[in-house]
């Protein structure tokens, strides 16, 4: 039974959409896209349409870097 146990830590982190990141950062979604394009925010392209997705950890690191 223990062999079938999967740790929660091994589950992938939830990815945020452009709109969700914009809401968290209190900016317009186009600003999030521009920051992604310029490399300020790390984005991952997913799916057929290559939509941007963001890891919450990357957003937190971005916020910390902007506080200094």
Coordinates of C-alpha atoms in Angstrom, one line a residue:
X1 CA 0.0 0.0 0.0
X2 CA 2.8 2.4 0.8
X3 CA 4.3 1.8 -2.7
X4 CA 1.2 3.3 -4.2
X5 CA 1.5 6.5 -2.1
X6 CA 2.4 9.6 -4.1
X7 CA 3.7 12.6 -2.2
X8 CA 1.8 15.9 -2.7
X9 CA 5.2 17.6 -3.3
X10 CA 5.6 15.7 -6.5
X11 CA 2.5 17.3 -8.0
X12 CA 3.1 20.1 -10.5
X13 CA 2.6 23.6 -9.3
X14 CA -0.6 25.4 -10.4
X15 CA 0.1 27.7 -13.3
X16 CA -1.5 31.2 -13.5
X17 CA -2.9 32.8 -16.6
X18 CA -2.1 36.3 -17.8
X19 CA -5.3 37.6 -16.3
X20 CA -4.6 36.0 -13.0
X21 CA -1.1 37.5 -12.8
X22 CA -2.4 40.9 -13.8
X23 CA -4.9 40.7 -11.0
X24 CA -2.3 39.7 -8.4
X25 CA 0.1 42.5 -9.6
X26 CA -2.6 45.1 -10.0
X27 CA -1.6 45.8 -13.6
X28 CA -3.2 45.5 -17.1
X29 CA -2.9 42.0 -18.8
X30 CA -1.0 43.8 -21.6
X31 CA 1.6 44.9 -19.1
X32 CA 2.1 41.2 -18.0
X33 CA 2.5 40.2 -21.6
X34 CA 5.1 43.0 -22.2
X35 CA 7.0 42.0 -19.1
X36 CA 7.0 38.4 -20.3
X37 CA 8.2 39.4 -23.8
X38 CA 11.0 41.5 -22.3
X39 CA 12.1 38.8 -19.9
X40 CA 11.1 40.4 -16.7
X41 CA 8.6 37.7 -16.0
X42 CA 9.3 34.0 -16.8
X43 CA 6.4 32.6 -18.9
X44 CA 5.8 29.1 -20.1
X45 CA 4.0 28.5 -23.3
X46 CA 1.3 25.8 -23.2
X47 CA -1.1 24.2 -25.5
X48 CA -1.8 24.5 -29.2
X49 CA -2.3 28.3 -29.0
X50 CA 0.9 28.7 -27.0
X51 CA -0.8 30.6 -24.2
X52 CA 1.4 32.0 -21.5
X53 CA 1.3 30.5 -18.1
X54 CA 3.2 31.6 -15.0
X55 CA 4.4 29.8 -11.9
X56 CA 3.4 31.4 -8.6
X57 CA 6.9 30.9 -7.3
X58 CA 8.2 33.0 -10.3
X59 CA 5.7 35.7 -9.5
X60 CA 6.8 35.8 -5.9
X61 CA 10.4 36.0 -6.9
X62 CA 9.6 38.9 -9.2
X63 CA 7.8 40.8 -6.4
X64 CA 10.8 40.2 -4.0
X65 CA 13.2 41.5 -6.6
X66 CA 11.2 44.6 -7.2
X67 CA 11.1 45.4 -3.4
X68 CA 14.8 45.9 -3.2

